[in-house]
mmCIF file of C-alpha atoms in Angstrom:
data_model
loop_
_atom_site.group_PDB
_atom_site.id
_atom_site.type_symbol
_atom_site.label_atom_id
_atom_site.label_comp_id
_atom_site.label_asym_id
_atom_site.label_seq_id
_atom_site.Cartn_x
_atom_site.Cartn_y
_atom_site.Cartn_z
ATOM 1 C CA MET A 1 18.523 62.120 54.025
ATOM 2 C CA THR A 2 19.146 58.541 53.157
ATOM 3 C CA THR A 3 16.781 56.541 51.026
ATOM 4 C CA HIS A 4 16.408 52.850 51.431
ATOM 5 C CA SER A 5 15.550 50.803 48.384
ATOM 6 C CA LEU A 6 12.757 48.342 48.954
ATOM 7 C CA PRO A 7 13.508 44.700 48.244
ATOM 8 C CA ALA A 8 11.928 43.319 45.123
ATOM 9 C CA ARG A 9 8.718 41.430 45.708
ATOM 10 C CA THR A 10 8.994 37.800 44.974
ATOM 11 C CA ASP A 11 5.262 37.094 45.042
ATOM 12 C CA ASP A 12 4.698 38.926 41.739
ATOM 13 C CA PRO A 13 3.963 36.303 39.051
ATOM 14 C CA ALA A 14 5.498 38.486 36.347
ATOM 15 C CA ARG A 15 8.769 38.722 38.261
ATOM 16 C CA THR A 16 8.926 35.227 39.651
ATOM 17 C CA PRO A 17 11.553 33.300 37.704
ATOM 18 C CA VAL A 18 10.524 30.030 36.091
ATOM 19 C CA GLU A 19 12.054 27.022 37.726
ATOM 20 C CA LYS A 20 14.390 25.171 35.436
ATOM 21 C CA PRO A 21 16.207 21.971 36.128
ATOM 22 C CA ALA A 22 19.719 22.954 37.009
ATOM 23 C CA GLY A 23 22.810 21.159 35.847
ATOM 24 C CA ARG A 24 23.302 17.886 34.085
ATOM 25 C CA GLY A 25 20.989 16.056 36.446
ATOM 26 C CA GLY A 26 18.005 18.162 35.407
ATOM 27 C CA ARG A 27 18.698 17.710 31.710
ATOM 28 C CA ARG A 28 19.099 13.967 32.224
ATOM 29 C CA LEU A 29 15.728 13.869 33.999
ATOM 30 C CA LEU A 30 14.055 15.669 31.107
ATOM 31 C CA ARG A 31 15.537 13.222 28.594
ATOM 32 C CA GLN A 32 14.320 10.296 30.684
ATOM 33 C CA ARG A 33 10.810 11.735 30.828
ATOM 34 C CA ALA A 34 10.787 12.439 27.085
ATOM 35 C CA GLY A 35 11.980 8.932 26.202
ATOM 36 C CA ARG A 36 9.632 7.154 28.587
ATOM 37 C CA GLN A 37 7.677 4.383 26.836
ATOM 38 C CA HIS A 38 4.057 3.521 27.496
ATOM 39 C CA HIS A 39 3.527 -0.164 28.175
ATOM 40 C CA ALA A 40 0.369 -1.863 26.963
ATOM 41 C CA GLY A 41 -1.892 -3.587 29.430
ATOM 42 C CA PRO A 42 -3.217 -7.164 29.291
ATOM 43 C CA LEU A 43 -6.372 -6.085 27.439
ATOM 44 C CA ALA A 44 -4.313 -4.621 24.589
ATOM 45 C CA TYR A 45 -2.386 -7.873 24.182
ATOM 46 C CA VAL A 46 -5.620 -9.889 24.171
ATOM 47 C CA LEU A 47 -7.102 -7.662 21.455
ATOM 48 C CA LEU A 48 -3.917 -7.878 19.382
ATOM 49 C CA VAL A 49 -3.900 -11.665 19.610
ATOM 50 C CA ILE A 50 -7.568 -11.836 18.565
ATOM 51 C CA MET A 51 -6.970 -9.554 15.586
ATOM 52 C CA ALA A 52 -3.906 -11.565 14.540
ATOM 53 C CA VAL A 53 -5.853 -14.844 14.693
ATOM 54 C CA LEU A 54 -8.756 -13.380 12.696
ATOM 55 C CA SER A 55 -6.335 -12.062 10.078
ATOM 56 C CA ILE A 56 -4.371 -15.307 9.703
ATOM 57 C CA PHE A 57 -7.342 -17.693 9.822
ATOM 58 C CA PRO A 58 -8.440 -17.279 6.133
ATOM 59 C CA LEU A 59 -4.935 -18.126 4.953
ATOM 60 C CA TYR A 60 -4.768 -21.081 7.351
ATOM 61 C CA TRP A 61 -8.159 -22.365 6.198
ATOM 62 C CA THR A 62 -7.032 -22.091 2.563
ATOM 63 C CA MET A 63 -4.012 -24.247 3.384
ATOM 64 C CA VAL A 64 -6.167 -26.786 5.266
ATOM 65 C CA ALA A 65 -8.678 -27.028 2.397
ATOM 66 C CA ALA A 66 -5.855 -27.342 -0.146
ATOM 67 C CA SER A 67 -4.310 -30.250 1.776
ATOM 68 C CA THR A 68 -7.403 -32.479 1.790
ATOM 69 C CA ASP A 69 -9.715 -33.937 -0.856
ATOM 70 C CA ASN A 70 -13.026 -32.575 -2.101
ATOM 71 C CA THR A 71 -15.089 -35.011 -0.035
ATOM 72 C CA ARG A 72 -13.434 -34.074 3.241
ATOM 73 C CA VAL A 73 -13.801 -30.335 2.583
ATOM 74 C CA SER A 74 -17.560 -30.731 2.038
ATOM 75 C CA GLN A 75 -18.155 -32.581 5.298
ATOM 76 C CA THR A 76 -19.753 -31.079 8.386
ATOM 77 C CA PRO A 77 -17.926 -30.105 10.511
ATOM 78 C CA PRO A 78 -15.124 -29.191 8.113
ATOM 79 C CA PRO A 79 -11.524 -30.160 8.867
ATOM 80 C CA PHE A 80 -9.406 -27.808 10.940
ATOM 81 C CA LEU A 81 -6.088 -29.641 10.642
ATOM 82 C CA PRO A 82 -3.963 -29.964 7.473
ATOM 83 C CA GLY A 83 -4.271 -33.163 5.464
ATOM 84 C CA PRO A 84 -1.733 -35.221 3.505
ATOM 85 C CA ASN A 85 -2.585 -34.014 -0.022
ATOM 86 C CA LEU A 86 -1.126 -30.499 0.000
ATOM 87 C CA PHE A 87 1.781 -30.958 -2.398
ATOM 88 C CA SER A 88 -0.142 -33.214 -4.773
ATOM 89 C CA ASN A 89 -2.990 -30.684 -4.992
ATOM 90 C CA LEU A 90 -0.520 -27.845 -5.522
ATOM 91 C CA ALA A 91 1.105 -29.756 -8.378
ATOM 92 C CA ARG A 92 -2.266 -30.478 -9.985
ATOM 93 C CA ALA A 93 -3.363 -26.856 -9.723
ATOM 94 C CA TRP A 94 -0.048 -25.669 -11.165
ATOM 95 C CA ASP A 95 -0.401 -27.927 -14.198
ATOM 96 C CA GLU A 96 -4.133 -27.624 -14.874
ATOM 97 C CA ALA A 97 -4.229 -23.814 -14.600
ATOM 98 C CA ALA A 98 -0.841 -23.225 -16.296
ATOM 99 C CA LEU A 99 0.133 -21.027 -13.358
ATOM 100 C CA GLY A 100 3.760 -20.718 -14.444
ATOM 101 C CA LYS A 101 2.938 -18.471 -17.401
ATOM 102 C CA ALA A 102 0.120 -16.795 -15.481
ATOM 103 C CA MET A 103 2.441 -15.787 -12.640
ATOM 104 C CA MET A 104 4.980 -14.337 -15.056
ATOM 105 C CA ASN A 105 2.205 -12.327 -16.721
ATOM 106 C CA SER A 106 0.890 -11.134 -13.368
ATOM 107 C CA LEU A 107 4.402 -10.175 -12.266
ATOM 108 C CA VAL A 108 4.904 -8.081 -15.404
ATOM 109 C CA VAL A 109 1.466 -6.483 -15.207
ATOM 110 C CA ALA A 110 1.537 -5.725 -11.485
ATOM 111 C CA GLY A 111 5.162 -4.533 -11.530
ATOM 112 C CA VAL A 112 4.722 -2.137 -14.450
ATOM 113 C CA ILE A 113 1.430 -0.772 -13.113
ATOM 114 C CA ALA A 114 2.847 -0.264 -9.617
ATOM 115 C CA LEU A 115 6.016 1.485 -10.828
ATOM 116 C CA SER A 116 4.177 3.771 -13.251
ATOM 117 C CA THR A 117 1.485 4.606 -10.707
ATOM 118 C CA VAL A 118 4.062 5.523 -8.076
ATOM 119 C CA MET A 119 6.043 7.742 -10.457
ATOM 120 C CA PHE A 120 3.118 9.514 -12.127
ATOM 121 C CA ALA A 121 1.167 9.883 -8.879
ATOM 122 C CA THR A 122 4.196 11.394 -7.135
ATOM 123 C CA LEU A 123 4.722 13.852 -9.987
ATOM 124 C CA ALA A 124 1.068 14.865 -10.011
ATOM 125 C CA GLY A 125 0.900 14.963 -6.217
ATOM 126 C CA PHE A 126 3.890 17.308 -6.094
ATOM 127 C CA ALA A 127 2.314 19.564 -8.709
ATOM 128 C CA PHE A 128 -1.032 19.744 -6.901
ATOM 129 C CA ALA A 129 0.583 20.209 -3.479
ATOM 130 C CA LYS A 130 3.385 22.715 -4.075
ATOM 131 C CA LEU A 131 3.157 24.264 -7.543
ATOM 132 C CA ARG A 132 0.939 27.223 -8.359
ATOM 133 C CA PHE A 133 -0.851 27.281 -11.706
ATOM 134 C CA LYS A 134 -4.233 28.311 -13.055
ATOM 135 C CA GLY A 135 -7.016 25.807 -12.666
ATOM 136 C CA ARG A 136 -5.161 23.737 -10.096
ATOM 137 C CA ASN A 137 -8.113 23.267 -7.759
ATOM 138 C CA ALA A 138 -10.549 22.593 -10.608
ATOM 139 C CA LEU A 139 -8.225 20.000 -12.116
ATOM 140 C CA LEU A 140 -7.750 18.343 -8.722
ATOM 141 C CA MET A 141 -11.517 18.151 -8.260
ATOM 142 C CA LEU A 142 -11.799 16.608 -11.715
ATOM 143 C CA VAL A 143 -9.235 13.953 -10.787
ATOM 144 C CA ILE A 144 -11.042 13.197 -7.546
ATOM 145 C CA GLY A 145 -14.355 13.090 -9.412
ATOM 146 C CA THR A 146 -13.137 10.212 -11.547
ATOM 147 C CA MET A 147 -13.035 8.117 -8.374
ATOM 148 C CA MET A 148 -16.834 8.361 -8.208
ATOM 149 C CA VAL A 149 -17.359 6.750 -11.635
ATOM 150 C CA PRO A 150 -17.748 2.946 -11.524
ATOM 151 C CA PRO A 151 -15.090 1.308 -13.729
ATOM 152 C CA GLN A 152 -17.726 -0.995 -15.214
ATOM 153 C CA LEU A 153 -19.214 1.950 -17.125
ATOM 154 C CA GLY A 154 -16.084 2.291 -19.265
ATOM 155 C CA VAL A 155 -15.587 -1.367 -20.128
ATOM 156 C CA VAL A 156 -17.282 -1.289 -23.544
ATOM 157 C CA PRO A 157 -15.530 1.820 -24.974
ATOM 158 C CA LEU A 158 -12.250 0.730 -23.408
ATOM 159 C CA PHE A 159 -12.521 -2.718 -24.985
ATOM 160 C CA MET A 160 -13.294 -1.120 -28.368
ATOM 161 C CA MET A 161 -10.234 1.124 -27.990
ATOM 162 C CA MET A 162 -7.975 -1.826 -27.186
ATOM 163 C CA SER A 163 -9.323 -3.707 -30.200
ATOM 164 C CA GLU A 164 -8.637 -0.724 -32.468
ATOM 165 C CA LEU A 165 -5.071 -0.574 -31.177
ATOM 166 C CA GLY A 166 -4.609 -4.300 -31.807
ATOM 167 C CA TRP A 167 -3.949 -5.055 -28.136
ATOM 168 C CA SER A 168 -6.838 -7.454 -27.562
ATOM 169 C CA GLN A 169 -5.722 -10.624 -25.731
ATOM 170 C CA GLN A 170 -2.361 -8.983 -24.961
ATOM 171 C CA LEU A 171 -0.841 -7.675 -21.721
ATOM 172 C CA PRO A 172 -0.621 -3.993 -22.860
ATOM 173 C CA ALA A 173 -4.425 -3.958 -22.873
ATOM 174 C CA VAL A 174 -4.315 -4.567 -19.112
ATOM 175 C CA ILE A 175 -1.344 -2.311 -18.355
ATOM 176 C CA PHE A 176 -1.979 0.939 -20.213
ATOM 177 C CA PRO A 177 -5.496 1.773 -18.902
ATOM 178 C CA THR A 178 -4.174 1.623 -15.318
ATOM 179 C CA LEU A 179 -0.783 3.339 -15.570
ATOM 180 C CA VAL A 180 -1.941 5.912 -12.996
ATOM 181 C CA SER A 181 -4.826 6.084 -10.556
ATOM 182 C CA ALA A 182 -6.746 8.984 -9.075
ATOM 183 C CA VAL A 183 -6.425 7.392 -5.639
ATOM 184 C CA GLY A 184 -2.638 7.413 -5.936
ATOM 185 C CA VAL A 185 -2.580 11.067 -7.039
ATOM 186 C CA PHE A 186 -4.785 12.125 -4.145
ATOM 187 C CA PHE A 187 -2.766 10.032 -1.681
ATOM 188 C CA MET A 188 0.567 11.536 -2.738
ATOM 189 C CA ARG A 189 -0.872 15.041 -2.838
ATOM 190 C CA GLN A 190 -2.078 14.748 0.759
ATOM 191 C CA TYR A 191 1.225 13.290 1.933
ATOM 192 C CA LEU A 192 3.412 15.906 0.246
ATOM 193 C CA SER A 193 1.215 18.745 1.473
ATOM 194 C CA GLU A 194 2.125 17.804 5.050
ATOM 195 C CA ALA A 195 5.563 16.204 4.775
ATOM 196 C CA LEU A 196 7.252 18.569 2.304
ATOM 197 C CA PRO A 197 7.944 22.053 3.756
ATOM 198 C CA ASP A 198 7.524 24.992 1.410
ATOM 199 C CA GLU A 199 10.915 26.275 2.550
ATOM 200 C CA LEU A 200 12.686 23.334 0.900
ATOM 201 C CA VAL A 201 11.020 24.040 -2.430
ATOM 202 C CA GLU A 202 11.808 27.760 -2.153
ATOM 203 C CA ALA A 203 15.416 26.975 -1.273
ATOM 204 C CA GLY A 204 15.686 24.898 -4.423
ATOM 205 C CA ARG A 205 14.268 27.779 -6.455
ATOM 206 C CA VAL A 206 16.788 30.182 -4.932
ATOM 207 C CA ASP A 207 19.622 27.825 -5.886
ATOM 208 C CA GLY A 208 18.419 27.917 -9.492
ATOM 209 C CA ALA A 209 16.909 24.419 -9.680
ATOM 210 C CA HIS A 210 13.987 23.852 -12.036
ATOM 211 C CA SER A 211 10.892 21.831 -11.135
ATOM 212 C CA LEU A 212 12.204 18.463 -12.313
ATOM 213 C CA ARG A 213 15.476 18.996 -10.449
ATOM 214 C CA ILE A 214 13.546 19.872 -7.293
ATOM 215 C CA PHE A 215 11.410 16.789 -7.774
ATOM 216 C CA TRP A 216 14.433 14.511 -8.173
ATOM 217 C CA SER A 217 16.632 15.948 -5.421
ATOM 218 C CA ILE A 218 14.104 17.145 -2.831
ATOM 219 C CA VAL A 219 10.685 15.596 -3.364
ATOM 220 C CA LEU A 220 11.696 11.971 -3.935
ATOM 221 C CA PRO A 221 13.686 11.589 -0.671
ATOM 222 C CA VAL A 222 10.805 13.091 1.304
ATOM 223 C CA ALA A 223 8.135 11.045 -0.488
ATOM 224 C CA ARG A 224 9.956 7.694 -0.276
ATOM 225 C CA PRO A 225 7.854 6.277 2.635
ATOM 226 C CA ALA A 226 4.560 7.099 0.917
ATOM 227 C CA MET A 227 5.872 5.807 -2.401
ATOM 228 C CA ALA A 228 6.721 2.462 -0.797
ATOM 229 C CA VAL A 229 3.227 2.155 0.659
ATOM 230 C CA LEU A 230 1.589 3.167 -2.625
ATOM 231 C CA PHE A 231 3.750 0.671 -4.537
ATOM 232 C CA MET A 232 2.733 -2.217 -2.320
ATOM 233 C CA ILE A 233 -0.980 -1.324 -2.356
ATOM 234 C CA THR A 234 -0.993 -0.890 -6.137
ATOM 235 C CA PHE A 235 0.970 -4.093 -6.721
ATOM 236 C CA VAL A 236 -1.449 -6.138 -4.612
ATOM 237 C CA HIS A 237 -4.469 -4.560 -6.314
ATOM 238 C CA ALA A 238 -3.073 -5.180 -9.804
ATOM 239 C CA TRP A 239 -2.098 -8.764 -8.912
ATOM 240 C CA ASN A 240 -5.600 -9.547 -7.631
ATOM 241 C CA ASP A 241 -7.498 -7.675 -10.348
ATOM 242 C CA PHE A 242 -9.908 -10.024 -12.097
ATOM 243 C CA PHE A 243 -12.651 -8.125 -13.925
ATOM 244 C CA TRP A 244 -10.786 -6.219 -16.634
ATOM 245 C CA PRO A 245 -8.145 -8.934 -17.332
ATOM 246 C CA PHE A 246 -10.955 -11.481 -17.631
ATOM 247 C CA VAL A 247 -12.666 -9.273 -20.225
ATOM 248 C CA VAL A 248 -9.649 -8.444 -22.369
ATOM 249 C CA LEU A 249 -7.486 -11.593 -22.016
ATOM 250 C CA ASP A 250 -8.078 -15.243 -22.858
ATOM 251 C CA MET A 251 -6.825 -18.522 -21.419
ATOM 252 C CA THR A 252 -3.809 -18.593 -23.728
ATOM 253 C CA ASN A 253 -2.288 -15.502 -22.099
ATOM 254 C CA PRO A 254 -3.889 -15.092 -18.653
ATOM 255 C CA THR A 255 -2.985 -13.486 -15.378
ATOM 256 C CA VAL A 256 -3.264 -15.495 -12.160
ATOM 257 C CA PRO A 257 -6.915 -14.626 -11.294
ATOM 258 C CA VAL A 258 -7.985 -15.416 -14.871
ATOM 259 C CA ALA A 259 -6.047 -18.699 -14.911
ATOM 260 C CA LEU A 260 -7.648 -19.821 -11.649
ATOM 261 C CA THR A 261 -11.068 -19.832 -13.333
ATOM 262 C CA GLN A 262 -9.994 -22.981 -15.178
ATOM 263 C CA LEU A 263 -9.962 -24.855 -11.866
ATOM 264 C CA SER A 264 -13.665 -24.189 -11.312
ATOM 265 C CA ALA A 265 -14.759 -25.416 -14.753
ATOM 266 C CA GLY A 266 -16.926 -28.505 -15.027
ATOM 267 C CA TYR A 267 -20.101 -29.795 -13.375
ATOM 268 C CA VAL A 268 -18.446 -30.763 -10.093
ATOM 269 C CA ARG A 269 -16.070 -28.251 -8.595
ATOM 270 C CA ASP A 270 -13.050 -29.591 -6.763
ATOM 271 C CA GLN A 271 -12.868 -27.186 -3.826
ATOM 272 C CA SER A 272 -9.534 -28.521 -2.623
ATOM 273 C CA LEU A 273 -8.014 -27.933 -6.056
ATOM 274 C CA ILE A 274 -9.430 -24.398 -6.203
ATOM 275 C CA MET A 275 -7.997 -23.660 -2.750
ATOM 276 C CA ALA A 276 -4.628 -25.031 -3.830
ATOM 277 C CA GLY A 277 -4.591 -22.656 -6.797
ATOM 278 C CA ALA A 278 -5.627 -19.751 -4.578
ATOM 279 C CA LEU A 279 -2.795 -20.620 -2.178
ATOM 280 C CA LEU A 280 -0.282 -20.634 -5.025
ATOM 281 C CA GLY A 281 -1.549 -17.268 -6.212
ATOM 282 C CA THR A 282 -1.164 -15.821 -2.715
ATOM 283 C CA LEU A 283 2.383 -17.036 -2.034
ATOM 284 C CA PRO A 284 4.162 -14.347 -4.168
ATOM 285 C CA LEU A 285 2.337 -11.592 -2.278
ATOM 286 C CA LEU A 286 3.301 -13.109 1.056
ATOM 287 C CA ALA A 287 6.911 -13.411 -0.047
ATOM 288 C CA MET A 288 6.988 -9.773 -1.153
ATOM 289 C CA PHE A 289 5.562 -8.613 2.156
ATOM 290 C CA ILE A 290 8.033 -10.707 4.139
ATOM 291 C CA VAL A 291 10.962 -9.299 2.166
ATOM 292 C CA PHE A 292 9.898 -5.639 1.998
ATOM 293 C CA GLY A 293 7.474 -5.302 4.904
ATOM 294 C CA ARG A 294 10.088 -4.179 7.431
ATOM 295 C CA GLN A 295 11.510 -1.556 5.071
ATOM 296 C CA ILE A 296 8.029 -0.218 4.341
ATOM 297 C CA VAL A 297 7.070 0.018 8.020
ATOM 298 C CA SER A 298 10.412 1.614 8.971
ATOM 299 C CA GLY A 299 10.020 4.106 6.131
ATOM 300 C CA ILE A 300 6.547 5.042 7.336
ATOM 301 C CA MET A 301 7.820 5.578 10.892
ATOM 302 C CA ALA A 302 10.771 7.659 9.655
ATOM 303 C CA GLY A 303 8.460 9.827 7.564
ATOM 304 C CA ALA A 304 6.101 10.284 10.521
ATOM 305 C CA VAL A 305 8.938 11.394 12.825
ATOM 306 C CA LYS A 306 10.326 13.835 10.244
ATOM 307 C CA GLY A 307 6.867 15.258 9.542
#
């Protein structure tokens, strides 16, 4: 007696093979679909142009006001085209506010604060994100809690401390209280928690590397995009900081925001001269962004793709 084997049913979902693109043509089609770019519509371009104009207009108005005289700035309607007095007003503001020394002081203050904040915040962020120790969560909450305290509450004891150290009217009085920020620690902690895999840290431990070696060889390359962003944000904040430098410094050793207050002294304020000083104080920040902006953006994109 012969037995005939029944053909396998092809309508069974469990037995139906999944269709796959065959050959090089199928793989090429998948690569084309994966690399397909989405093109923005006209509305997106209109919104981008509006946002760009709104962002650039304050800087343009500062330049227009700095290129005219005080009478023309106060007229209604105000001028919307640059005038002929730009370079003369810039020269007056440079001399009257002693902006040469002020810019050197601001460069030192902002550079030291930005570098120290990036280094200390990255160290602390790595510790809070990947190291295990007692009281880690409580200490992190304490660091975050300092962000809720207004800085004005600590001005009096901080000024007394600087006076006791003999740093009154000196740049260290501005630098040392802001060598690290809670915002920077929290920012780096959040970035490293997502961008740094635990396997890399464990692999370093297996190879016999200690924590500082892991930080130097593994953490820093991964954290470079976030460090660049934190450096730029901290530098801009330190450059524009006015309140604490105004309290602890005088006009003989000012930063740029403190020096610009000399332009508004007197009974009649020369608005064009004030705008010229503000334009001079903004130019170093614009130059830094033009030089390093592409590297910062490319570093952010590289970190996002790797994450």
